[in-house]
JSON list of C-alpha atoms in Angstrom, two decimals:
[
{"chain": "A", "resi": 1001, "resn": "MET", "atom": "CA", "xyz": [118.36, 131.96, 119.48]},
{"chain": "A", "resi": 1002, "resn": "PRO", "atom": "CA", "xyz": [121.14, 132.50, 117.00]},
{"chain": "A", "resi": 1003, "resn": "THR", "atom": "CA", "xyz": [124.24, 131.84, 119.90]},
{"chain": "A", "resi": 1004, "resn": "THR", "atom": "CA", "xyz": [121.97, 129.12, 120.25]},
{"chain": "A", "resi": 1005, "resn": "LEU", "atom": "CA", "xyz": [122.55, 128.13, 116.89]},
{"chain": "A", "resi": 1006, "resn": "PHE", "atom": "CA", "xyz": [126.04, 128.95, 116.78]},
{"chain": "A", "resi": 1007, "resn": "ALA", "atom": "CA", "xyz": [126.38, 126.98, 119.89]},
{"chain": "A", "resi": 1008, "resn": "THR", "atom": "CA", "xyz": [125.21, 123.65, 118.24]},
{"chain": "A", "resi": 1009, "resn": "ALA", "atom": "CA", "xyz": [127.24, 123.93, 114.61]},
{"chain": "A", "resi": 1010, "resn": "ALA", "atom": "CA", "xyz": [130.12, 124.61, 117.22]},
{"chain": "A", "resi": 1011, "resn": "ALA", "atom": "CA", "xyz": [129.26, 121.37, 118.98]},
{"chain": "A", "resi": 1012, "resn": "ALA", "atom": "CA", "xyz": [129.35, 119.89, 115.51]},
{"chain": "A", "resi": 1013, "resn": "ASP", "atom": "CA", "xyz": [132.57, 120.53, 114.66]},
{"chain": "A", "resi": 1014, "resn": "TRP", "atom": "CA", "xyz": [134.41, 120.05, 117.49]},
{"chain": "A", "resi": 1015, "resn": "ALA", "atom": "CA", "xyz": [132.92, 116.66, 117.90]},
{"chain": "A", "resi": 1016, "resn": "THR", "atom": "CA", "xyz": [133.66, 115.81, 114.41]},
{"chain": "A", "resi": 1017, "resn": "THR", "atom": "CA", "xyz": [136.70, 117.43, 114.72]},
{"chain": "A", "resi": 1018, "resn": "TYR", "atom": "CA", "xyz": [137.54, 115.12, 117.86]},
{"chain": "A", "resi": 1019, "resn": "TYR", "atom": "CA", "xyz": [136.45, 111.76, 116.05]},
{"chain": "A", "resi": 1020, "resn": "GLY", "atom": "CA", "xyz": [138.30, 113.01, 112.92]},
{"chain": "A", "resi": 1021, "resn": "ILE", "atom": "CA", "xyz": [141.48, 112.74, 114.88]},
{"chain": "A", "resi": 1022, "resn": "LYS", "atom": "CA", "xyz": [140.97, 110.12, 116.86]},
{"chain": "A", "resi": 1023, "resn": "HIS", "atom": "CA", "xyz": [140.11, 107.54, 114.43]},
{"chain": "A", "resi": 1024, "resn": "TYR", "atom": "CA", "xyz": [141.08, 109.19, 111.16]},
{"chain": "A", "resi": 1025, "resn": "ARG", "atom": "CA", "xyz": [144.16, 110.99, 111.97]},
{"chain": "A", "resi": 1026, "resn": "LEU", "atom": "CA", "xyz": [142.93, 113.87, 110.65]},
{"chain": "A", "resi": 1027, "resn": "ARG", "atom": "CA", "xyz": [145.09, 116.86, 110.72]},
{"chain": "A", "resi": 1028, "resn": "GLU", "atom": "CA", "xyz": [143.61, 119.96, 112.90]},
{"chain": "A", "resi": 1029, "resn": "THR", "atom": "CA", "xyz": [144.50, 123.17, 110.17]},
{"chain": "A", "resi": 1030, "resn": "ASN", "atom": "CA", "xyz": [144.10, 125.68, 113.25]},
{"chain": "A", "resi": 1031, "resn": "PRO", "atom": "CA", "xyz": [147.60, 127.55, 114.02]},
{"chain": "A", "resi": 1032, "resn": "LEU", "atom": "CA", "xyz": [146.40, 128.43, 117.15]},
{"chain": "A", "resi": 1033, "resn": "ILE", "atom": "CA", "xyz": [145.25, 124.56, 118.09]},
{"chain": "A", "resi": 1034, "resn": "ARG", "atom": "CA", "xyz": [147.48, 122.84, 116.23]},
{"chain": "A", "resi": 1035, "resn": "ARG", "atom": "CA", "xyz": [150.66, 122.11, 118.35]},
{"chain": "A", "resi": 1036, "resn": "PHE", "atom": "CA", "xyz": [147.85, 119.44, 120.27]},
{"chain": "A", "resi": 1037, "resn": "ASP", "atom": "CA", "xyz": [146.53, 117.14, 117.95]},
{"chain": "A", "resi": 1038, "resn": "ARG", "atom": "CA", "xyz": [148.45, 114.32, 119.69]},
{"chain": "A", "resi": 1039, "resn": "THR", "atom": "CA", "xyz": [145.61, 115.13, 122.37]},
{"chain": "A", "resi": 1040, "resn": "PRO", "atom": "CA", "xyz": [142.04, 115.60, 120.95]},
{"chain": "A", "resi": 1041, "resn": "ALA", "atom": "CA", "xyz": [140.15, 116.13, 123.82]},
{"chain": "A", "resi": 1042, "resn": "LYS", "atom": "CA", "xyz": [141.98, 119.02, 125.46]},
{"chain": "A", "resi": 1043, "resn": "MET", "atom": "CA", "xyz": [142.19, 120.61, 121.61]},
{"chain": "A", "resi": 1044, "resn": "VAL", "atom": "CA", "xyz": [138.67, 120.57, 121.80]},
{"chain": "A", "resi": 1045, "resn": "LEU", "atom": "CA", "xyz": [139.09, 121.55, 125.53]},
{"chain": "A", "resi": 1046, "resn": "ILE", "atom": "CA", "xyz": [140.97, 124.80, 123.99]},
{"chain": "A", "resi": 1047, "resn": "GLY", "atom": "CA", "xyz": [138.81, 125.28, 121.60]},
{"chain": "A", "resi": 1048, "resn": "ALA", "atom": "CA", "xyz": [135.94, 125.45, 122.59]},
{"chain": "A", "resi": 1049, "resn": "ALA", "atom": "CA", "xyz": [136.44, 128.18, 124.69]},
{"chain": "A", "resi": 1050, "resn": "ILE", "atom": "CA", "xyz": [137.94, 130.43, 122.41]},
{"chain": "A", "resi": 1051, "resn": "ASP", "atom": "CA", "xyz": [134.71, 130.03, 120.59]},
{"chain": "A", "resi": 1052, "resn": "VAL", "atom": "CA", "xyz": [132.68, 130.84, 124.60]},
{"chain": "A", "resi": 1053, "resn": "GLY", "atom": "CA", "xyz": [135.06, 134.05, 124.79]},
{"chain": "A", "resi": 1054, "resn": "ALA", "atom": "CA", "xyz": [135.43, 134.66, 121.26]},
{"chain": "A", "resi": 1055, "resn": "VAL", "atom": "CA", "xyz": [131.30, 134.76, 121.19]},
{"chain": "A", "resi": 1056, "resn": "ALA", "atom": "CA", "xyz": [130.86, 136.22, 124.48]},
{"chain": "A", "resi": 1057, "resn": "ALA", "atom": "CA", "xyz": [132.82, 139.21, 123.30]},
{"chain": "A", "resi": 1058, "resn": "TRP", "atom": "CA", "xyz": [131.26, 139.97, 120.34]},
{"chain": "A", "resi": 1059, "resn": "ASN", "atom": "CA", "xyz": [127.81, 139.89, 122.10]},
{"chain": "A", "resi": 1060, "resn": "TYR", "atom": "CA", "xyz": [129.13, 141.81, 123.52]},
{"chain": "A", "resi": 1061, "resn": "THR", "atom": "CA", "xyz": [130.85, 144.84, 122.17]},
{"chain": "A", "resi": 1062, "resn": "MET", "atom": "CA", "xyz": [128.15, 144.18, 119.52]},
{"chain": "A", "resi": 1063, "resn": "GLY", "atom": "CA", "xyz": [124.94, 143.08, 120.85]},
{"chain": "A", "resi": 1064, "resn": "ARG", "atom": "CA", "xyz": [124.43, 146.43, 123.20]},
{"chain": "A", "resi": 1065, "resn": "LYS", "atom": "CA", "xyz": [123.96, 149.21, 120.45]},
{"chain": "A", "resi": 1066, "resn": "HIS", "atom": "CA", "xyz": [123.82, 147.03, 117.16]},
{"chain": "A", "resi": 1067, "resn": "PRO", "atom": "CA", "xyz": [121.72, 143.89, 117.78]},
{"chain": "A", "resi": 1068, "resn": "ARG", "atom": "CA", "xyz": [120.86, 143.56, 114.14]},
{"chain": "A", "resi": 1069, "resn": "ILE", "atom": "CA", "xyz": [124.47, 143.29, 113.18]},
{"chain": "A", "resi": 1070, "resn": "ALA", "atom": "CA", "xyz": [125.50, 140.61, 116.33]},
{"chain": "A", "resi": 1071, "resn": "ALA", "atom": "CA", "xyz": [122.28, 138.90, 114.89]},
{"chain": "A", "resi": 1072, "resn": "ALA", "atom": "CA", "xyz": [123.81, 138.76, 111.23]},
{"chain": "A", "resi": 1073, "resn": "GLY", "atom": "CA", "xyz": [127.29, 138.38, 112.34]},
{"chain": "A", "resi": 1074, "resn": "LEU", "atom": "CA", "xyz": [125.99, 135.25, 114.33]},
{"chain": "A", "resi": 1075, "resn": "TRP", "atom": "CA", "xyz": [124.33, 133.24, 111.48]},
{"chain": "A", "resi": 1076, "resn": "THR", "atom": "CA", "xyz": [127.98, 133.76, 109.32]},
{"chain": "A", "resi": 1077, "resn": "MET", "atom": "CA", "xyz": [129.31, 131.98, 112.36]},
{"chain": "A", "resi": 1078, "resn": "THR", "atom": "CA", "xyz": [126.53, 129.80, 112.44]},
{"chain": "A", "resi": 1079, "resn": "ALA", "atom": "CA", "xyz": [127.03, 129.28, 108.83]},
{"chain": "A", "resi": 1080, "resn": "PHE", "atom": "CA", "xyz": [130.48, 128.52, 108.91]},
{"chain": "A", "resi": 1081, "resn": "ARG", "atom": "CA", "xyz": [131.24, 126.20, 111.47]},
{"chain": "A", "resi": 1082, "resn": "ALA", "atom": "CA", "xyz": [128.44, 124.43, 109.69]},
{"chain": "A", "resi": 1083, "resn": "TYR", "atom": "CA", "xyz": [130.72, 124.24, 106.94]},
{"chain": "A", "resi": 1084, "resn": "LEU", "atom": "CA", "xyz": [133.00, 122.79, 108.77]},
{"chain": "A", "resi": 1085, "resn": "ALA", "atom": "CA", "xyz": [131.60, 120.29, 110.36]},
{"chain": "A", "resi": 1086, "resn": "PHE", "atom": "CA", "xyz": [130.38, 118.44, 106.95]},
{"chain": "A", "resi": 1087, "resn": "HIS", "atom": "CA", "xyz": [134.22, 118.94, 105.98]},
{"chain": "A", "resi": 1088, "resn": "ASN", "atom": "CA", "xyz": [134.62, 116.93, 108.51]},
{"chain": "A", "resi": 1089, "resn": "SER", "atom": "CA", "xyz": [132.68, 114.82, 107.83]},
{"chain": "A", "resi": 1090, "resn": "ARG", "atom": "CA", "xyz": [133.86, 114.75, 103.87]},
{"chain": "A", "resi": 1091, "resn": "ASN", "atom": "CA", "xyz": [136.85, 113.73, 104.36]},
{"chain": "A", "resi": 1092, "resn": "MET", "atom": "CA", "xyz": [136.44, 111.25, 107.06]},
{"chain": "A", "resi": 1093, "resn": "GLN", "atom": "CA", "xyz": [134.44, 109.05, 104.37]},
{"chain": "A", "resi": 1094, "resn": "ARG", "atom": "CA", "xyz": [137.20, 110.17, 102.03]},
{"chain": "A", "resi": 1095, "resn": "SER", "atom": "CA", "xyz": [140.13, 108.94, 104.27]},
{"chain": "A", "resi": 1096, "resn": "GLU", "atom": "CA", "xyz": [137.70, 105.65, 104.30]},
{"chain": "A", "resi": 1097, "resn": "ARG", "atom": "CA", "xyz": [138.10, 105.30, 100.66]},
{"chain": "A", "resi": 1098, "resn": "ARG", "atom": "CA", "xyz": [141.82, 105.24, 100.62]}
]
């Protein structure tokens, strides 16, 4: 369940990131994918691939021996991605007022 909820929160984050960059000219702050601001679809694809790899590695390394720690880490990642989705939405609302 934590992995599924992380995927949902990450999808919300990527959806709001894509929409904000495409329609509101927001900027990505992640230095790994910032260079793809001009091609938001490619940026989301690369970022999502990084997410998939990171969660798979986390579940593989921590999940086998320490399932409670693995779940706690996934819940933490989920909360952070939900915050990022909320932050993106808030930035879009702020840019409308300007």
